[in-house]
Structures are given as structure tokens and as C-alpha cells.
Short mmCIF file of C-alpha atoms in Angstrom, two decimals:
data_model
loop_
_atom_site.label_atom_id
_atom_site.label_comp_id
_atom_site.label_asym_id
_atom_site.label_seq_id
_atom_site.Cartn_x
_atom_site.Cartn_y
_atom_site.Cartn_z
CA MET A 212 -86.82 60.62 -24.78
CA GLY A 213 -86.45 60.34 -21.00
CA LEU A 214 -88.34 58.14 -18.60
CA ASP A 215 -91.65 57.70 -20.44
CA ASP A 216 -94.14 54.85 -20.15
CA ALA A 217 -92.26 52.61 -22.59
CA VAL A 218 -88.98 53.03 -20.69
CA TYR A 219 -90.75 52.44 -17.39
CA ARG A 220 -92.17 49.16 -18.69
CA ARG A 221 -88.70 48.06 -19.78
CA LEU A 222 -87.33 48.86 -16.32
CA LYS A 223 -90.14 46.88 -14.67
CA LYS A 224 -89.24 43.92 -16.85
CA GLN A 225 -85.61 44.17 -15.75
CA VAL A 226 -86.19 44.30 -11.97
CA GLY A 227 -89.77 43.10 -11.40
CA ASP A 228 -92.93 45.03 -10.62
CA ALA A 229 -92.25 45.14 -6.87
CA TYR A 230 -88.86 46.80 -7.22
CA ILE A 231 -89.62 49.96 -9.16
CA THR A 232 -92.06 52.73 -8.37
CA ARG A 233 -93.21 56.07 -9.65
CA ASN A 234 -95.99 56.59 -7.13
CA PRO A 235 -95.75 60.19 -5.85
CA GLU A 236 -95.82 59.12 -2.18
CA ASP A 237 -92.86 56.79 -2.82
CA ARG A 238 -90.90 59.24 -4.95
CA VAL A 239 -91.10 62.00 -2.35
CA CYS A 240 -89.23 59.78 0.13
CA TYR A 241 -86.30 59.73 -2.29
CA SER A 242 -86.41 63.42 -3.19
CA TYR A 243 -84.09 64.51 -0.37
CA ASP A 244 -81.29 63.34 1.90
CA ALA A 245 -79.99 64.77 5.21
CA ALA A 246 -78.96 68.09 3.63
CA PRO A 247 -81.32 70.88 4.72
CA GLY A 248 -83.57 72.53 2.16
CA GLN A 249 -82.63 70.32 -0.80
CA SER A 250 -85.54 68.42 -2.39
CA PHE A 251 -86.12 67.39 -6.01
CA MET A 252 -88.58 64.74 -7.17
CA PRO A 253 -87.24 61.79 -9.17
CA ASP A 254 -89.28 60.39 -12.03
CA ALA A 255 -88.98 56.88 -10.56
CA VAL A 256 -87.10 54.84 -7.96
CA VAL A 257 -85.57 51.44 -8.75
CA PHE A 258 -84.18 48.79 -6.39
CA PRO A 259 -81.72 46.45 -8.15
CA GLU A 260 -80.62 43.22 -6.50
CA SER A 261 -77.50 42.39 -8.50
CA GLU A 262 -74.62 43.83 -10.47
CA ALA A 263 -76.18 42.44 -13.65
CA GLN A 264 -79.40 44.35 -12.99
CA VAL A 265 -77.46 47.55 -12.33
CA ALA A 266 -75.68 47.09 -15.66
CA ASP A 267 -78.96 46.49 -17.52
CA ILE A 268 -80.53 49.59 -15.97
CA MET A 269 -77.51 51.73 -16.86
CA ARG A 270 -77.50 50.53 -20.48
CA LEU A 271 -81.10 51.65 -20.82
CA ALA A 272 -80.43 54.95 -19.05
CA TRP A 273 -77.41 55.51 -21.34
CA GLU A 274 -79.50 54.83 -24.41
CA LYS A 275 -82.29 57.20 -23.33
CA ARG A 276 -80.01 59.74 -21.59
CA ILE A 277 -81.85 59.37 -18.29
CA PRO A 278 -80.15 60.83 -15.18
CA VAL A 279 -79.38 58.12 -12.59
CA ILE A 280 -78.67 58.93 -8.96
CA PRO A 281 -77.18 56.11 -6.82
CA ARG A 282 -78.36 56.16 -3.22
CA GLY A 283 -77.63 54.31 0.01
CA SER A 284 -79.54 55.22 3.17
CA GLY A 285 -79.87 58.91 2.35
CA SER A 286 -77.87 60.00 5.40
CA GLY A 287 -75.50 62.24 3.42
CA MET A 288 -75.21 65.86 4.57
CA THR A 289 -74.50 67.68 1.28
CA GLY A 290 -77.32 66.68 -1.07
CA GLY A 291 -75.25 64.04 -2.84
CA ALA A 292 -78.25 61.72 -3.31
CA VAL A 293 -80.73 64.40 -4.39
CA PRO A 294 -82.09 64.04 -7.97
CA VAL A 295 -81.62 67.65 -9.05
CA GLN A 296 -82.51 66.86 -12.68
CA GLY A 297 -85.20 64.28 -11.93
CA GLY A 298 -84.54 60.93 -13.54
CA LEU A 299 -84.06 57.60 -11.80
CA VAL A 300 -82.95 57.17 -8.20
CA MET A 301 -81.17 53.82 -7.87
CA ALA A 302 -81.53 52.70 -4.26
CA MET A 303 -78.89 50.07 -3.46
CA THR A 304 -80.47 48.77 -0.25
CA ARG A 305 -81.39 45.32 -1.65
CA MET A 306 -77.72 44.63 -2.43
CA ASN A 307 -76.95 44.13 1.25
CA ARG A 308 -75.04 40.87 1.49
CA ILE A 309 -71.74 40.26 3.22
CA LEU A 310 -70.35 37.91 0.60
CA GLU A 311 -67.24 36.72 2.40
CA ILE A 312 -65.13 37.32 5.48
CA ASP A 313 -61.71 35.82 4.84
CA THR A 314 -60.11 35.40 8.27
CA ASP A 315 -56.87 34.05 6.82
CA ASN A 316 -56.20 37.05 4.60
CA PHE A 317 -58.02 39.74 6.63
CA ILE A 318 -60.42 40.66 3.83
CA ALA A 319 -64.17 41.16 3.58
CA THR A 320 -66.15 41.26 0.35
CA VAL A 321 -69.48 43.07 0.61
CA GLU A 322 -72.26 44.60 -1.46
CA PRO A 323 -72.86 48.35 -1.23
CA GLY A 324 -76.13 48.15 0.70
CA VAL A 325 -74.57 46.56 3.80
CA ILE A 326 -75.18 48.69 6.91
CA VAL A 327 -71.83 49.69 8.39
CA ALA A 328 -72.77 48.66 11.95
CA ASP A 329 -73.74 45.20 10.66
CA LEU A 330 -70.33 44.88 9.03
CA HIS A 331 -68.66 45.87 12.31
CA THR A 332 -70.60 43.18 14.19
CA ALA A 333 -69.95 40.48 11.60
CA VAL A 334 -66.19 40.96 11.44
CA GLU A 335 -65.77 41.45 15.19
CA ASN A 336 -67.58 38.16 15.80
CA LYS A 337 -64.70 36.58 13.90
CA GLY A 338 -62.02 38.42 15.87
CA LEU A 339 -61.44 41.06 13.18
CA PHE A 340 -61.86 44.81 12.99
CA TYR A 341 -63.09 47.32 10.39
CA PRO A 342 -62.08 50.74 11.77
CA PRO A 343 -64.13 53.39 9.86
CA ASP A 344 -67.03 54.29 12.14
CA PRO A 345 -69.08 57.34 11.07
CA ALA A 346 -71.63 58.72 13.51
CA SER A 347 -74.44 57.36 11.33
CA SER A 348 -73.01 53.82 11.26
CA ALA A 349 -76.26 52.34 12.58
CA VAL A 350 -78.06 53.42 9.38
CA CYS A 351 -75.52 54.36 6.69
CA THR A 352 -74.35 51.89 4.04
CA ILE A 353 -70.83 50.90 3.09
CA GLY A 354 -71.55 52.01 -0.49
CA GLY A 355 -72.40 55.49 0.74
CA ASN A 356 -69.23 55.48 2.83
CA VAL A 357 -67.23 54.59 -0.28
CA GLY A 358 -68.92 57.36 -2.26
CA GLU A 359 -68.10 60.00 0.35
CA CYS A 360 -64.87 58.48 1.71
CA ALA A 361 -66.37 58.52 5.21
CA GLY A 362 -64.21 58.69 8.30
CA GLY A 363 -65.44 58.86 11.88
CA PRO A 364 -63.85 59.06 15.32
CA ARG A 365 -61.28 56.30 14.79
CA ALA A 366 -59.76 58.00 11.73
CA VAL A 367 -57.14 59.72 13.90
CA LYS A 368 -55.31 56.40 14.35
CA TYR A 369 -56.67 54.18 11.60
CA GLY A 370 -57.51 56.43 8.65
CA VAL A 371 -60.65 56.72 6.54
CA THR A 372 -62.64 54.53 4.14
CA ARG A 373 -60.19 54.85 1.23
CA ASP A 374 -57.48 53.30 3.41
CA TYR A 375 -59.49 50.06 3.62
CA VAL A 376 -60.90 49.69 0.12
CA LEU A 377 -58.66 47.25 -1.77
CA GLY A 378 -60.82 46.79 -4.84
CA LEU A 379 -64.21 47.47 -6.37
CA GLY A 380 -66.74 46.04 -8.74
CA ALA A 381 -68.53 48.90 -10.47
CA VAL A 382 -70.83 49.71 -13.37
CA LEU A 383 -69.99 52.60 -15.67
CA PRO A 384 -72.69 54.97 -16.94
CA CYS A 385 -72.71 53.14 -20.29
CA GLY A 386 -73.49 49.85 -18.49
CA ASP A 387 -70.03 48.28 -18.73
CA ILE A 388 -68.85 46.36 -15.66
CA ILE A 389 -65.33 47.03 -14.40
CA HIS A 390 -63.21 45.56 -11.62
CA THR A 391 -60.51 47.64 -9.97
CA GLY A 392 -57.80 47.09 -7.41
CA VAL A 393 -56.47 43.96 -5.76
CA CYS A 394 -57.14 41.57 -2.91
CA THR A 395 -53.55 41.70 -1.67
CA ALA A 396 -51.72 44.03 0.70
CA LYS A 397 -49.79 45.60 -2.19
CA GLY A 398 -50.52 46.28 -5.85
CA VAL A 399 -49.37 49.09 -8.15
CA ALA A 400 -50.27 47.82 -11.63
CA GLY A 401 -51.60 50.76 -13.61
CA TYR A 402 -53.46 53.82 -12.40
CA ASP A 403 -55.29 53.53 -9.08
CA LEU A 404 -58.88 53.52 -10.30
CA THR A 405 -60.08 52.28 -6.92
CA ARG A 406 -58.97 55.41 -5.10
CA LEU A 407 -60.33 57.54 -7.92
CA ILE A 408 -63.81 56.10 -7.49
CA VAL A 409 -63.69 56.21 -3.67
CA GLY A 410 -64.88 59.69 -2.70
CA SER A 411 -66.24 60.50 -6.17
CA GLU A 412 -69.77 60.88 -4.73
CA GLY A 413 -71.44 58.54 -7.21
CA THR A 414 -70.50 60.69 -10.21
CA LEU A 415 -68.11 58.27 -11.97
CA ALA A 416 -69.50 54.76 -11.50
CA ILE A 417 -72.01 52.78 -9.44
CA VAL A 418 -70.20 50.58 -6.94
CA THR A 419 -71.60 47.05 -6.80
CA ARG A 420 -68.98 45.09 -4.87
CA ILE A 421 -66.34 46.19 -2.35
CA THR A 422 -63.24 44.36 -1.15
CA LEU A 423 -62.18 45.67 2.24
CA LYS A 424 -59.02 45.31 4.27
CA LEU A 425 -59.57 44.19 7.86
CA LEU A 426 -57.35 44.29 10.95
CA PRO A 427 -57.10 42.05 14.01
CA LYS A 428 -59.60 43.12 16.65
CA PRO A 429 -57.82 45.09 19.41
CA ALA A 430 -57.44 43.06 22.58
CA TYR A 431 -58.25 45.91 24.94
CA VAL A 432 -59.98 49.28 24.73
CA ALA A 433 -59.94 52.09 27.32
CA THR A 434 -62.45 54.95 27.12
CA MET A 435 -62.30 58.16 29.13
CA ALA A 436 -64.17 61.45 29.31
CA VAL A 437 -62.05 64.49 30.20
CA CYS A 438 -63.80 67.58 31.56
CA PHE A 439 -62.62 71.17 31.05
CA ASP A 440 -63.98 74.53 32.13
CA ASP A 441 -62.94 76.19 28.87
CA MET A 442 -63.19 75.12 25.22
CA GLU A 443 -59.90 76.69 24.16
CA LYS A 444 -58.13 74.89 27.01
CA ALA A 445 -59.56 71.60 25.74
CA ALA A 446 -58.45 72.44 22.20
CA ARG A 447 -54.89 73.17 23.33
CA THR A 448 -54.88 69.84 25.16
CA VAL A 449 -55.82 68.02 21.95
CA SER A 450 -52.87 69.60 20.16
CA GLY A 451 -50.60 68.54 23.02
CA ILE A 452 -51.88 64.97 23.05
CA MET A 453 -51.25 64.56 19.33
CA ARG A 454 -47.64 65.74 19.73
CA ARG A 455 -46.92 62.94 22.16
CA ALA A 456 -45.75 59.43 21.32
CA VAL A 457 -49.11 57.94 22.33
CA ILE A 458 -51.72 58.07 19.54
CA PRO A 459 -55.28 57.46 20.81
CA ARG A 460 -57.65 55.78 18.39
CA CYS A 461 -60.24 58.50 19.08
CA VAL A 462 -60.03 62.09 20.28
CA GLU A 463 -63.49 63.65 20.14
CA TYR A 464 -64.61 66.95 21.60
CA LEU A 465 -67.95 68.43 22.60
CA ASP A 466 -68.44 72.12 23.31
CA ASP A 467 -70.72 73.62 25.96
CA ALA A 468 -73.81 73.70 23.72
CA SER A 469 -73.26 70.04 22.79
CA LEU A 470 -72.94 69.03 26.42
CA ALA A 471 -76.20 70.72 27.29
CA LEU A 472 -77.97 68.40 24.85
CA VAL A 473 -76.44 65.06 25.87
CA ARG A 474 -75.28 65.49 29.48
CA ASN A 475 -78.05 63.21 30.77
CA GLN A 476 -77.01 60.37 28.45
CA LEU A 477 -73.41 60.18 29.64
CA GLN A 478 -74.27 58.08 32.75
CA SER A 479 -71.87 60.21 34.78
CA ASP A 480 -72.30 63.40 36.78
CA LEU A 481 -69.89 65.91 35.30
CA PRO A 482 -68.55 68.82 37.38
CA ASP A 483 -70.93 71.78 37.23
CA GLN A 484 -68.30 74.05 35.71
CA THR A 485 -67.66 71.70 32.75
CA ARG A 486 -67.80 73.68 29.50
CA ALA A 487 -66.03 71.24 27.18
CA LEU A 488 -65.52 67.51 27.06
CA LEU A 489 -62.90 65.34 25.36
CA ILE A 490 -63.70 61.70 24.67
CA LEU A 491 -60.46 59.72 24.40
CA GLU A 492 -60.11 56.09 23.48
CA LEU A 493 -56.99 53.93 23.32
CA ASP A 494 -56.67 50.34 22.13
CA GLY A 495 -54.13 47.55 21.83
CA ASP A 496 -52.37 45.26 24.28
CA GLU A 497 -53.93 45.61 27.75
CA THR A 498 -50.70 46.30 29.63
CA GLN A 499 -49.57 48.85 27.07
CA VAL A 500 -52.96 50.57 26.91
CA LYS A 501 -53.14 50.92 30.69
CA SER A 502 -49.68 52.48 30.74
CA GLN A 503 -50.58 54.87 27.92
CA THR A 504 -53.84 55.76 29.62
CA GLU A 505 -51.95 56.88 32.72
CA GLN A 506 -49.67 59.04 30.56
CA ILE A 507 -52.67 60.68 28.91
CA ARG A 508 -54.44 61.18 32.25
CA ALA A 509 -51.38 62.88 33.71
CA PHE A 510 -50.99 65.16 30.69
CA CYS A 511 -54.67 66.16 30.74
CA MET A 512 -54.54 67.07 34.42
CA GLN A 513 -51.37 69.11 33.82
CA SER A 514 -53.25 70.87 31.01
CA GLY A 515 -56.01 72.04 33.33
CA ALA A 516 -58.61 69.27 33.18
CA LEU A 517 -61.26 69.47 35.88
CA ASP A 518 -61.83 65.76 36.09
CA ILE A 519 -61.33 62.52 34.17
CA ARG A 520 -63.98 59.81 34.13
CA MET A 521 -62.91 56.33 33.03
CA ALA A 522 -65.49 53.96 31.59
CA THR A 523 -65.40 50.98 33.92
CA ASP A 524 -67.09 48.55 31.54
CA PRO A 525 -68.30 48.32 27.92
CA VAL A 526 -71.76 49.53 28.92
CA GLN A 527 -70.42 52.84 30.20
CA ALA A 528 -68.18 53.21 27.16
CA ALA A 529 -71.15 52.54 24.88
CA ALA A 530 -73.20 55.19 26.72
CA ILE A 531 -70.51 57.80 26.10
CA TRP A 532 -70.42 57.01 22.39
CA GLN A 533 -74.19 56.83 22.14
CA ALA A 534 -74.37 60.35 23.53
CA ARG A 535 -71.78 61.56 21.02
CA LYS A 536 -73.52 59.91 18.06
CA ALA A 537 -76.92 61.24 19.14
CA LEU A 538 -75.73 64.82 18.94
CA SER A 539 -76.56 65.63 15.33
CA PRO A 540 -80.30 64.83 15.46
CA THR A 541 -80.75 66.41 18.91
CA LEU A 542 -79.54 69.77 17.63
CA TYR A 543 -83.04 70.54 16.41
CA GLN A 544 -83.95 71.17 20.05
CA ILE A 545 -82.06 74.46 19.63
CA ALA A 546 -83.49 75.69 16.34
CA SER A 547 -85.58 74.50 13.40
CA GLN A 548 -82.68 74.33 10.93
CA LYS A 549 -78.93 73.84 10.84
CA LEU A 550 -76.03 74.15 8.45
CA ASN A 551 -73.68 71.31 9.33
CA GLU A 552 -70.18 71.96 7.99
CA ASP A 553 -67.39 69.40 8.43
CA ILE A 554 -64.31 71.59 8.20
CA VAL A 555 -60.78 70.32 8.84
CA VAL A 556 -57.75 72.29 9.99
CA PRO A 557 -54.21 71.21 10.89
CA ILE A 558 -54.14 69.82 14.42
CA SER A 559 -51.94 72.65 15.65
CA LYS A 560 -54.57 75.14 14.44
CA ILE A 561 -57.51 73.65 16.37
CA PRO A 562 -57.29 76.30 19.15
CA ASP A 563 -57.30 79.05 16.50
CA MET A 564 -60.34 77.50 14.81
CA VAL A 565 -62.20 77.21 18.11
CA SER A 566 -61.50 80.90 18.73
CA HIS A 567 -62.79 81.77 15.23
CA ILE A 568 -66.00 79.80 15.85
CA GLN A 569 -66.61 81.57 19.15
CA THR A 570 -66.08 84.97 17.48
CA LEU A 571 -68.39 83.96 14.64
CA GLN A 572 -71.11 83.07 17.13
CA GLN A 573 -70.84 86.45 18.79
CA GLU A 574 -70.88 88.32 15.46
CA SER A 575 -73.80 86.39 13.97
CA GLY A 576 -75.97 86.25 17.06
CA LEU A 577 -76.72 82.61 16.21
CA THR A 578 -76.04 79.52 18.28
CA ILE A 579 -73.12 77.61 16.79
CA VAL A 580 -72.58 74.11 18.13
CA SER A 581 -69.25 72.45 17.44
CA PHE A 582 -68.08 68.92 18.09
CA GLY A 583 -66.19 66.29 16.20
CA HIS A 584 -63.00 64.45 15.50
CA ALA A 585 -60.50 66.76 17.15
CA GLY A 586 -57.71 64.21 16.88
CA ASP A 587 -57.46 64.77 13.11
CA GLY A 588 -58.67 68.38 13.08
CA ASN A 589 -62.13 67.53 11.72
CA ILE A 590 -64.68 69.83 13.36
CA HIS A 591 -68.42 69.55 12.78
CA CYS A 592 -69.65 73.12 13.03
CA ASN A 593 -73.43 73.42 13.24
CA ILE A 594 -74.89 76.86 12.61
CA MET A 595 -78.41 76.86 14.07
CA TYR A 596 -81.16 79.17 12.81
CA ASP A 597 -84.90 79.63 12.40
CA LYS A 598 -85.69 78.77 8.79
CA THR A 599 -88.80 81.00 8.87
CA ASP A 600 -86.74 84.07 9.81
CA ALA A 601 -85.22 85.61 6.67
CA ALA A 602 -82.67 87.60 8.66
CA GLN A 603 -81.43 84.49 10.44
CA VAL A 604 -81.25 82.55 7.17
CA LYS A 605 -79.04 85.28 5.70
CA GLN A 606 -76.88 85.41 8.83
CA ALA A 607 -76.44 81.64 8.78
CA HIS A 608 -75.21 81.59 5.18
CA ASN A 609 -72.93 84.57 5.82
CA ALA A 610 -71.52 82.66 8.78
CA VAL A 611 -70.70 79.72 6.49
CA ASP A 612 -68.80 82.07 4.17
CA LYS A 613 -66.75 83.36 7.08
CA LEU A 614 -66.23 79.87 8.50
CA PHE A 615 -64.85 78.55 5.22
CA ALA A 616 -62.65 81.60 4.71
CA ALA A 617 -61.13 81.15 8.17
CA THR A 618 -60.68 77.42 7.60
CA LEU A 619 -58.80 77.89 4.34
CA ALA A 620 -56.69 80.69 5.84
CA LEU A 621 -55.53 78.22 8.49
CA GLY A 622 -54.50 75.72 5.80
CA GLY A 623 -57.60 73.55 6.12
CA THR A 624 -60.31 72.15 3.85
CA ILE A 625 -64.03 72.90 3.56
CA THR A 626 -65.03 69.23 3.83
CA GLY A 627 -63.40 66.32 5.59
CA GLU A 628 -65.94 63.55 5.08
CA HIS A 629 -69.33 64.89 3.98
CA GLY A 630 -68.25 65.61 0.42
CA VAL A 631 -69.13 68.52 -1.87
CA GLY A 632 -72.40 67.27 -3.33
CA LEU A 633 -74.90 70.00 -3.99
CA THR A 634 -74.53 72.30 -0.99
CA LYS A 635 -70.79 73.01 -1.22
CA LYS A 636 -70.20 73.12 -4.96
CA GLY A 637 -70.38 76.92 -4.93
CA TYR A 638 -67.38 76.92 -2.61
CA LEU A 639 -65.24 74.42 -4.51
CA SER A 640 -63.36 77.16 -6.34
CA TRP A 641 -62.37 78.65 -2.97
CA GLU A 642 -60.18 75.60 -2.43
CA ILE A 643 -59.53 74.01 -5.83
CA GLY A 644 -57.93 75.98 -8.69
CA GLU A 645 -59.27 76.30 -12.23
CA LYS A 646 -56.63 74.00 -13.74
CA GLU A 647 -57.21 71.34 -11.13
CA GLN A 648 -60.98 71.54 -11.60
CA ALA A 649 -60.50 71.26 -15.37
CA ILE A 650 -58.64 67.98 -14.89
CA MET A 651 -61.41 66.69 -12.63
CA LYS A 652 -64.07 67.60 -15.19
CA GLN A 653 -62.08 65.80 -17.90
CA ILE A 654 -62.00 62.69 -15.70
CA LYS A 655 -65.76 62.94 -15.29
CA ALA A 656 -66.14 63.21 -19.07
CA VAL A 657 -64.06 60.05 -19.62
CA PHE A 658 -66.27 58.02 -17.30
CA ASP A 659 -69.54 59.72 -18.17
CA PRO A 660 -69.47 61.62 -21.49
CA ARG A 661 -73.28 61.87 -21.53
CA GLN A 662 -73.32 63.35 -18.00
CA ILE A 663 -76.12 61.08 -16.79
CA LEU A 664 -74.62 59.79 -13.52
CA ASN A 665 -75.53 61.91 -10.49
CA PRO A 666 -75.58 65.14 -12.52
CA GLY A 667 -75.37 68.57 -10.92
CA LYS A 668 -73.00 67.54 -8.12
CA ILE A 669 -69.54 68.77 -7.09
CA PHE A 670 -69.00 71.29 -9.92
CA SER A 671 -70.86 74.55 -10.49
#
């Protein structure tokens, strides 16, 4: 039957006239996310305000076999929020309350539409700390982070989203409400449904409530920018740093093309011969951090660093991170389109991967900009091209093939935090075997036997 006039009227009754739309100008805004070239019009967009409303909507969608696509801020890079079969986009932005911050038990309970940066501010004002910090934290939602298992710069020391999700409230495709996990530090009763849903890209259930583990806010943070005249030298330094007893909370790198875009934002004059930059951050007890900082400084200089710039106050530190987080949108100064791939390789293989990327750039004739979370081997490789030039489009996609092949040959993975979604599902079989995929598809069928929840994602 689908989303006809009668169904639309029932949906309006469930959420109110103001919170559902099928106007073309509204629907087009929800036809795409941050993945290039992926756009499909939904039949309608709905904005629930409660778990009960989500359940009511899903019961109706189940009855009428209407595809439903959960959506946060639409900042995903792989088409995970794109309605490839039309249907109903469920935008979770109204469910944006921080329900509780429990300072005694180091727990926060939030709704999925909470902006990650707002969560950071709220818990830090209470002396607590939520480590996951993706580059899009100023706009992305915690629900989207749960769907993709987002990471960010601090993952090298603190881990990724799944390491902080203790429990979930969620609605199944049939409209049933489930509660998974615990609100304690330990809990192993039954299968771990929480971790199964985290990173499932909105294909198993719609998350409506999230219980998060928090940490004490670090007493002291030191931020430094380390300049190198060669990208491979910087990559070897990363490998060396991670072999030492000191574990920074962030080890980011920017290549020469990245630096050209953000050099003016760094609030520091870098040496003219700088061709690569490492951003290092350490946290903890002030005395200990200062001692560790000196160890890292000494090692970097021994490894051939040109210069090391310490942030002297939080404003300078913030400027460094603002420049890093501004990189992705500024790439369009180079070319009209990009393929942004978030590969991961073992830390010891970072120099090899950097060499592969440089060779790939020479072979393709395209500008390839790389930066990312070098401390855990997560490299954001951006292949830039003119989308109106058919030859460049072909070269760009061939470059992705070669990039993924090299990544897997080094023992890596084709996606560290962006997910598979729509754009990488053709490559899933490169990494995941037939038997393993069959198990995953069976899990999907248990949760969603009618295949209505975020259809067309992950699996070809």
C-alpha cells in the first residue's frame, strides 16, 4: 500500500501537523547526506518527539511495509541516511534532551538528537568527560555517532563510541520497544545486544535513549604542533611514539596539501619547509603530563622534526583543533568533488600507507589529501576530482579501488568510523567473507524480517 494519503493522515495524527511534511522543497533537504552524488527523494519526513511516537510510527510502517530511514544531522559520509527506496525519513532532531548526568556514578542518559558538542559542554561543566570527539561534533548527533560507532582524535587513548555506550532504548521495525545493556561498569547477562546495535547504521533498530559511561575530566591538557619537512618522516615518528610508554590522547597528522588549506588558521608561523604536521595532545595530572610532554618533544626532535610549537593557552589549542576540524569542508577549494575514504591500517604500517597514497597520487594525476587519526592508524584519504570531467571521475573511482586493495593488503580495514552505508557496500566482500556476511544478513532478518528499516545499506 505504501505511503498514500490515508497513511499520511494517520501519521499526521500521531505526531501533529507541524511535525510531518511531504512538501517537495522540504523532502529534497532530506534526500541526501554528506556522501557525494547520492540523492533519493523520500515520500515524507517525520519528526517524532518521544519513544512512544517512534513506536507508533514504526507499527504503521510495519503494517504498510513502508521503508523508514532514521536520520540525525545528515553529516554521514557514506550515504547511510539516504532514502534509496523512498519511504519515510525519520529525523530524530526533536529528541534532543540530556535526560540525566549522574555525577556519582559517571553516567549520562541522553536522547539521540543531542548534539555531541553540547554533550561535551554539559558533562565538562560538571567536572566529567565524554571522550569521543568526531570532527563534526559541532553538528552531529549522538544517535548518529551510535549508528556509525564514531571515533575521532581521542580514540587513540580512549576508544570509540561503542566503548562508552552502556545501554540503549530502541524501537524495533515492528514497533516493539526494547531496552538493552546495563547502567553499571560490568554486566554479561545474555548476548550483548547493545554492541550489536552500535555501529549497525540504523538497519536493526531505531535508538531512542542512550546510557553513556563518563570519565573524570582530565586535570591538565598539553597540545603541541610538530613540524616535519617530509610526510614519511612524520609517519615514522607516529609509529615510534606509539611504541613508547607514553600514550597521547590524540595523534593527528596533516599532509602538505592539508596544511596549504589551513595554515593561516593555526595562529602560528610554521617553518617554510614544513610539509607535514603532527598534532599531539596529552592529558592527565599536570606534573606527569609536563614530564611526558618533554619525552615526546625529545623523541620528535630526534626523529627529524623541524620545530615544535606548544599551545600556551586554551585559545591557541582551540585554534589548532579548529583548523584540523575545518579541513574536510575546505577541501572543495581544490576541486568540485571528493571521495573521502576513512581507511585504517596497523600503526606500524602507517609509513607504508603514506607511501602508497603518494604513489597513487602520482599514478592518478589527481590531488589526494590525507589527514586523520594517525595514532590509531585511521587515515582520511580524500581523492579530489572535477565531477564534470568523465576521465577524472573514472580515475577517482579507480584510485579508490587501489586504495582499498593496498589497505587490505597491509592488514587494514576499508572503514574505521564512517561505516559502509551505500557508497562502500560494493566493497564489503573485499573484507568480509561470504559465511560471515550470511550470518550478518540472518541477524538483519531476525530484527527486520520485512526489510523496512534503512533498506539498501551495507549489503549488495
